[in-house]
CSV table of C-alpha atoms in Angstrom, one decimal:
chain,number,residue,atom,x,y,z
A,1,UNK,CA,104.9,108.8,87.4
A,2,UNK,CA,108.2,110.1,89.0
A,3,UNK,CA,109.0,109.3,92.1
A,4,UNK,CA,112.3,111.0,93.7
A,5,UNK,CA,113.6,109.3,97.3
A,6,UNK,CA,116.0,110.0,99.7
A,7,UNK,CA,118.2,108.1,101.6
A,8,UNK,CA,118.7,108.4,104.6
A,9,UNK,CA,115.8,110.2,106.1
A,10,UNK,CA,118.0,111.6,108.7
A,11,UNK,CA,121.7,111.8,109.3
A,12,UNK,CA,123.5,112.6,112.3
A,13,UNK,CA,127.4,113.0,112.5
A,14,UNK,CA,130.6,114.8,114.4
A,15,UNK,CA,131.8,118.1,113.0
A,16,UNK,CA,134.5,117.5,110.7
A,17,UNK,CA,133.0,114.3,109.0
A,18,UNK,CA,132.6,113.9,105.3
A,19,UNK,CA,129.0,112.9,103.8
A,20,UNK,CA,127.1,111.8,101.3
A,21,UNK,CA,123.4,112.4,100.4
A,22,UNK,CA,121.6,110.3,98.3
A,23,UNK,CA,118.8,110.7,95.6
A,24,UNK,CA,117.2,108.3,93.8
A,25,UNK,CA,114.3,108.9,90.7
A,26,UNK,CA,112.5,107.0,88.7
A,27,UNK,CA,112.5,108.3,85.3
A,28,UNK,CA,115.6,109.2,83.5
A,29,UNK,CA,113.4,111.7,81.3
A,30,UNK,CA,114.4,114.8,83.1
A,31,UNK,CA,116.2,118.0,81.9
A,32,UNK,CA,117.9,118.5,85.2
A,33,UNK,CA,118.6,118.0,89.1
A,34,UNK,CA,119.1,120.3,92.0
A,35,UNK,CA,119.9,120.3,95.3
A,36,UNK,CA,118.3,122.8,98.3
A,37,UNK,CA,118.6,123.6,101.5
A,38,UNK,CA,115.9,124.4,103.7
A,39,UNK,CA,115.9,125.5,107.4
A,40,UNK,CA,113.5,125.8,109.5
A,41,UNK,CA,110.3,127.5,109.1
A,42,UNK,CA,112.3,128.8,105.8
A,43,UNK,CA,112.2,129.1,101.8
A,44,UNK,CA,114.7,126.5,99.8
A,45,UNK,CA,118.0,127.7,99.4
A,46,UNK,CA,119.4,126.7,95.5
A,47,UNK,CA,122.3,125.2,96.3
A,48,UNK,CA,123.6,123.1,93.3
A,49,UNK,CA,121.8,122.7,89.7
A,50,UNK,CA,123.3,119.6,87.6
A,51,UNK,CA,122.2,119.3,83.9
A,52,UNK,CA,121.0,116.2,82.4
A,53,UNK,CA,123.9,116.0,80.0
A,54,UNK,CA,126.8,116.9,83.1
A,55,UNK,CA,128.0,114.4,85.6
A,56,UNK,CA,128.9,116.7,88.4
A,57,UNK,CA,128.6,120.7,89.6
A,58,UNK,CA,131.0,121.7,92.8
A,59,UNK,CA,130.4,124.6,94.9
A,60,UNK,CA,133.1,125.1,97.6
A,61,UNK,CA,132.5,122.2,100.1
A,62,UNK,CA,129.9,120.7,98.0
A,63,UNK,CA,130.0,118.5,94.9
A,64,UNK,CA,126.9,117.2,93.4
A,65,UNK,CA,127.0,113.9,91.0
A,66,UNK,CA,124.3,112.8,88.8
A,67,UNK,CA,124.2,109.1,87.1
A,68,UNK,CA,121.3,109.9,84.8
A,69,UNK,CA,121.1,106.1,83.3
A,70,UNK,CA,120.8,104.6,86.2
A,71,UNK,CA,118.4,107.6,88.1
A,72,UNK,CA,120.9,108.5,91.2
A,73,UNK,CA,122.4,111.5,93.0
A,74,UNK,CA,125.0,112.2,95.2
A,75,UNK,CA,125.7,115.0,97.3
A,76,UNK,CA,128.7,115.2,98.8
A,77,UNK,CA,129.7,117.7,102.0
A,78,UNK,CA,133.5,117.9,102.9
A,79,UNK,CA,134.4,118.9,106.1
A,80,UNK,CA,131.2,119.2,107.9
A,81,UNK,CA,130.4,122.2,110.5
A,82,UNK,CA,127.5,122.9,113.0
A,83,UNK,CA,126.3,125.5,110.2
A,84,UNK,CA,125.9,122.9,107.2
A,85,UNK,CA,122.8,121.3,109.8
A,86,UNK,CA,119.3,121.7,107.8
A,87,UNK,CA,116.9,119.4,105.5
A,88,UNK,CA,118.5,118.8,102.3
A,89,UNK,CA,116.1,118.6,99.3
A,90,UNK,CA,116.4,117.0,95.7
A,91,UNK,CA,114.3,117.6,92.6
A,92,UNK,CA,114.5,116.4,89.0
A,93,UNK,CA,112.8,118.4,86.3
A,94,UNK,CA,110.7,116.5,84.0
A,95,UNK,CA,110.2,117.4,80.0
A,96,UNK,CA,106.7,119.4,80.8
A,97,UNK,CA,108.0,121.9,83.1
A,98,UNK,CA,108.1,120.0,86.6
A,99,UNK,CA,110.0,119.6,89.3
A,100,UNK,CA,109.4,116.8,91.1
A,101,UNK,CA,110.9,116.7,95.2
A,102,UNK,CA,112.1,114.1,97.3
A,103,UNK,CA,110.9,114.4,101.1
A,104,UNK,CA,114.8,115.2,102.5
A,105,UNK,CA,117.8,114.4,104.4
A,106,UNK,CA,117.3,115.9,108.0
A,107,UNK,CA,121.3,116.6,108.8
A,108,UNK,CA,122.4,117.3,112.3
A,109,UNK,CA,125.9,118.1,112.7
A,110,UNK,CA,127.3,118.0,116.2
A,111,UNK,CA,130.0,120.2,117.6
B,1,UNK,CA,117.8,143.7,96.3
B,2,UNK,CA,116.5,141.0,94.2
B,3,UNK,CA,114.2,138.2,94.9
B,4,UNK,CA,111.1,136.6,95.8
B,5,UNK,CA,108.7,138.0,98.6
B,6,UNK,CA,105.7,136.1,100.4
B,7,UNK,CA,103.4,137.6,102.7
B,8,UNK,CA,102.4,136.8,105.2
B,9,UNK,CA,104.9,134.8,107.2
B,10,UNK,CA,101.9,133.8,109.3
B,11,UNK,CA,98.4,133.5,108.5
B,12,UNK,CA,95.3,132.3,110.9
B,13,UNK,CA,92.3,131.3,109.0
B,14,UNK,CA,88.7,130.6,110.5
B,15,UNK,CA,86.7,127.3,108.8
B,16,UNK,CA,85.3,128.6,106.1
B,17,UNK,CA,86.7,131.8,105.1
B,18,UNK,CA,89.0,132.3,101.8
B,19,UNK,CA,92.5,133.5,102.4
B,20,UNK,CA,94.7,135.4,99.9
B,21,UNK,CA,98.6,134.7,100.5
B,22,UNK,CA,100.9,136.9,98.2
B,23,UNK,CA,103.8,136.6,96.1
B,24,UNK,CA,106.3,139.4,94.4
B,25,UNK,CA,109.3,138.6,92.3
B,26,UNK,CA,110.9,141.6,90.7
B,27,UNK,CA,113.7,139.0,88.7
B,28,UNK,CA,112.0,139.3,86.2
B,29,UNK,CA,111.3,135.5,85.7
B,30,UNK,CA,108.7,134.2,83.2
B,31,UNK,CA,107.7,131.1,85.4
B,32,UNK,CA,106.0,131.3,88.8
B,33,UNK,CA,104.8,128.1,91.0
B,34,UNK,CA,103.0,127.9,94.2
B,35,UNK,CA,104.2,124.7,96.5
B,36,UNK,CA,102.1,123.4,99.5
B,37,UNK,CA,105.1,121.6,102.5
B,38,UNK,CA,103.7,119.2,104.8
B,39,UNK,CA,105.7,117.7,107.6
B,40,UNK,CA,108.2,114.6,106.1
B,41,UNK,CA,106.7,115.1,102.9
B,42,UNK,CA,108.6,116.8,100.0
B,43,UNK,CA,106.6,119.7,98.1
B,44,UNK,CA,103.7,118.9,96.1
B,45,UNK,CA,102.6,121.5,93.3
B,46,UNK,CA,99.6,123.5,93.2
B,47,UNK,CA,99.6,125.5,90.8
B,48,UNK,CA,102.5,127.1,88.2
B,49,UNK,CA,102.3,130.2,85.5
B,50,UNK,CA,104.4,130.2,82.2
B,51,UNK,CA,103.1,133.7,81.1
B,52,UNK,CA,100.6,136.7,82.3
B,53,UNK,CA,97.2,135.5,82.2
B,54,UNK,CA,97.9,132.0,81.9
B,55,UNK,CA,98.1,129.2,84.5
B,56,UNK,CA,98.1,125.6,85.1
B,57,UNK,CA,96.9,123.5,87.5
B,58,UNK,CA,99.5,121.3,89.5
B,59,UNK,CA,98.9,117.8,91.2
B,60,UNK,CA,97.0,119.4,94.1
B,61,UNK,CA,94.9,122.2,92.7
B,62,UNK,CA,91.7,121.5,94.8
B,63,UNK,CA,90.8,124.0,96.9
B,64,UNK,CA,93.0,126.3,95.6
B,65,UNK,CA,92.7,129.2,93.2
B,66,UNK,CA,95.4,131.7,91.0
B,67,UNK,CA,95.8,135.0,89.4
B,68,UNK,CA,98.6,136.1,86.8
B,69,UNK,CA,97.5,139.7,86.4
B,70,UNK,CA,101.1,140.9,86.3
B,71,UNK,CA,104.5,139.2,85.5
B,72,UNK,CA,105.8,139.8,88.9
B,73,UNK,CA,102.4,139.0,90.6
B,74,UNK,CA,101.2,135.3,91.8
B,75,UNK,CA,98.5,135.7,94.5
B,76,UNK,CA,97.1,132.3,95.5
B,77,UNK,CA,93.8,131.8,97.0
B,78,UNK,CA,93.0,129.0,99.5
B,79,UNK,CA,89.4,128.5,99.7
B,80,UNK,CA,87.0,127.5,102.0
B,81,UNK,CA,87.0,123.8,99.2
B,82,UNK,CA,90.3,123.0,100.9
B,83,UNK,CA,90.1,120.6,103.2
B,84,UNK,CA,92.9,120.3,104.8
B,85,UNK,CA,94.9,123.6,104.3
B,86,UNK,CA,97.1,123.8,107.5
B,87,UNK,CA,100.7,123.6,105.6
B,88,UNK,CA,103.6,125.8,104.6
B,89,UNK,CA,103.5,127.2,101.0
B,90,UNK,CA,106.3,128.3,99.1
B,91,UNK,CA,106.4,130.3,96.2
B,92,UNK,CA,108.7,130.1,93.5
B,93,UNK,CA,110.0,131.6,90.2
B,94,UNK,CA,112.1,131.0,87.0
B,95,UNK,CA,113.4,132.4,84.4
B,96,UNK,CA,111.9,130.3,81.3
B,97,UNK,CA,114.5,130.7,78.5
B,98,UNK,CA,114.8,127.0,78.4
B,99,UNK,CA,114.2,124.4,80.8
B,100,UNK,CA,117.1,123.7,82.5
B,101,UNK,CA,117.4,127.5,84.3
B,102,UNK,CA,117.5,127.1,88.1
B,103,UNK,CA,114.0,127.9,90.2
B,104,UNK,CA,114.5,129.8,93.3
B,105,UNK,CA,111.9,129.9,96.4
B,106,UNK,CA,110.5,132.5,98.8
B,107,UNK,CA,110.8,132.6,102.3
B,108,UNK,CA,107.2,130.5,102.4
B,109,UNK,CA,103.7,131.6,104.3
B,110,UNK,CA,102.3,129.6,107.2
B,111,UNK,CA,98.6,128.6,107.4
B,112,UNK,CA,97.1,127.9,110.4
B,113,UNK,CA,93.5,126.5,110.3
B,114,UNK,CA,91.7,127.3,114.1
């Protein structure tokens, strides 16, 4: 059964800092991975979607790795700002149609 | 404007009674899940819908119950069976071409159990 984790559970740091999210599965029998953003008491936010065959998607300040063989995922955030605070979310899709969450990153960035 | 919409935001149920919570996509997508959020958990599937009048059970279908009347339609019912059904639920879509196209969520429903 997969099993997608995420490390650390929460994350505070200044404004300005560069950080990296990371997401861990257990099966490497997925189609794809992608990263939301949820706020509070809100809907997911898509914010990157990395194929099985890529190795990395950017969008702006973010850049999203995925190491398929060995099951990880990195999310990277340049230049942190007060706005970029929210749970961070990662899901794998599995061949049958699934995705398959982690629990989140909690990120507070402090101003 | 395009996208998903879930209503209510906020929804009080008495022990016992069956609540409907909507969702409307007009994206046109194919695919259409229903997600229960607990608190420092990730989401945990309910059920999902590849086609009108088709649907499949997810890993947490107890309690629950669906209707795929209309492509842009997912209704999910949270019966009086579910034991525990004070969560968030999010509703999602997808455009099934092939399996790698992106899903995208609703703005979610609260359930409160008084």
């Amino acid at each position: 059964k997969q099993e997608v984790t995420q490390i650390p559970a929460a994350l505070s740091v200044p404004e300005g800092e560069n950080l990296v999210l990371n997401c861990s599965f257990t099966d490497s029998a997925i189609y794809n991975l992608q990263w939301f953003r949820q706020d509070p008491g809100k809907g997911l936010t898509s914010l990157l979607l990395i194929q099985s065959s890529q190795r990395e998607q950017t969008s702006g300040r973010l850049n999203a790795s995925l190491d398929k063989s060995s099951g990880r995922s990195t999310l990277y955030i340049a230049a942190s700002q007060p706005g970029d605070s929210a749970t961070y979310l990662c899901a794998v899709r599995e061949y049958g149609n699934k995705l398959v969450f982690g629990a989140g990153t909690i990120l507070r960035v402090k101003s | 404007d395009g996208g998903i919409t879930q209503s209510p935001k906020y929804l009080f149920r008495k022990e016992g009674q069956n609540v409907t919570l909507s969702c409307e996509q007009n994206l046109n997508h194919d695919a259409m899940y229903w997600y229960r959020q607990d608190p420092g958990q990730g989401l945990r599937l309910i059920y999902y819908s590849q086609i009108v009048n088709d649907f499949q059970k997810g890993d947490i279908a107890e309690g629950y119950s669906v209707s795929r009347e209309k492509k842009e339609s997912f209704p999910l019912t949270v019966t009086s069976a579910q034991k525990n059904p004070t969560a968030f639920y999010l509703c999602a879509s997808r455009k099934k071409l092939a399996d790698y196209n992106e899903q995208f969520f609703g703005p979610g429903t609260r359930l409160t159990v008084l």
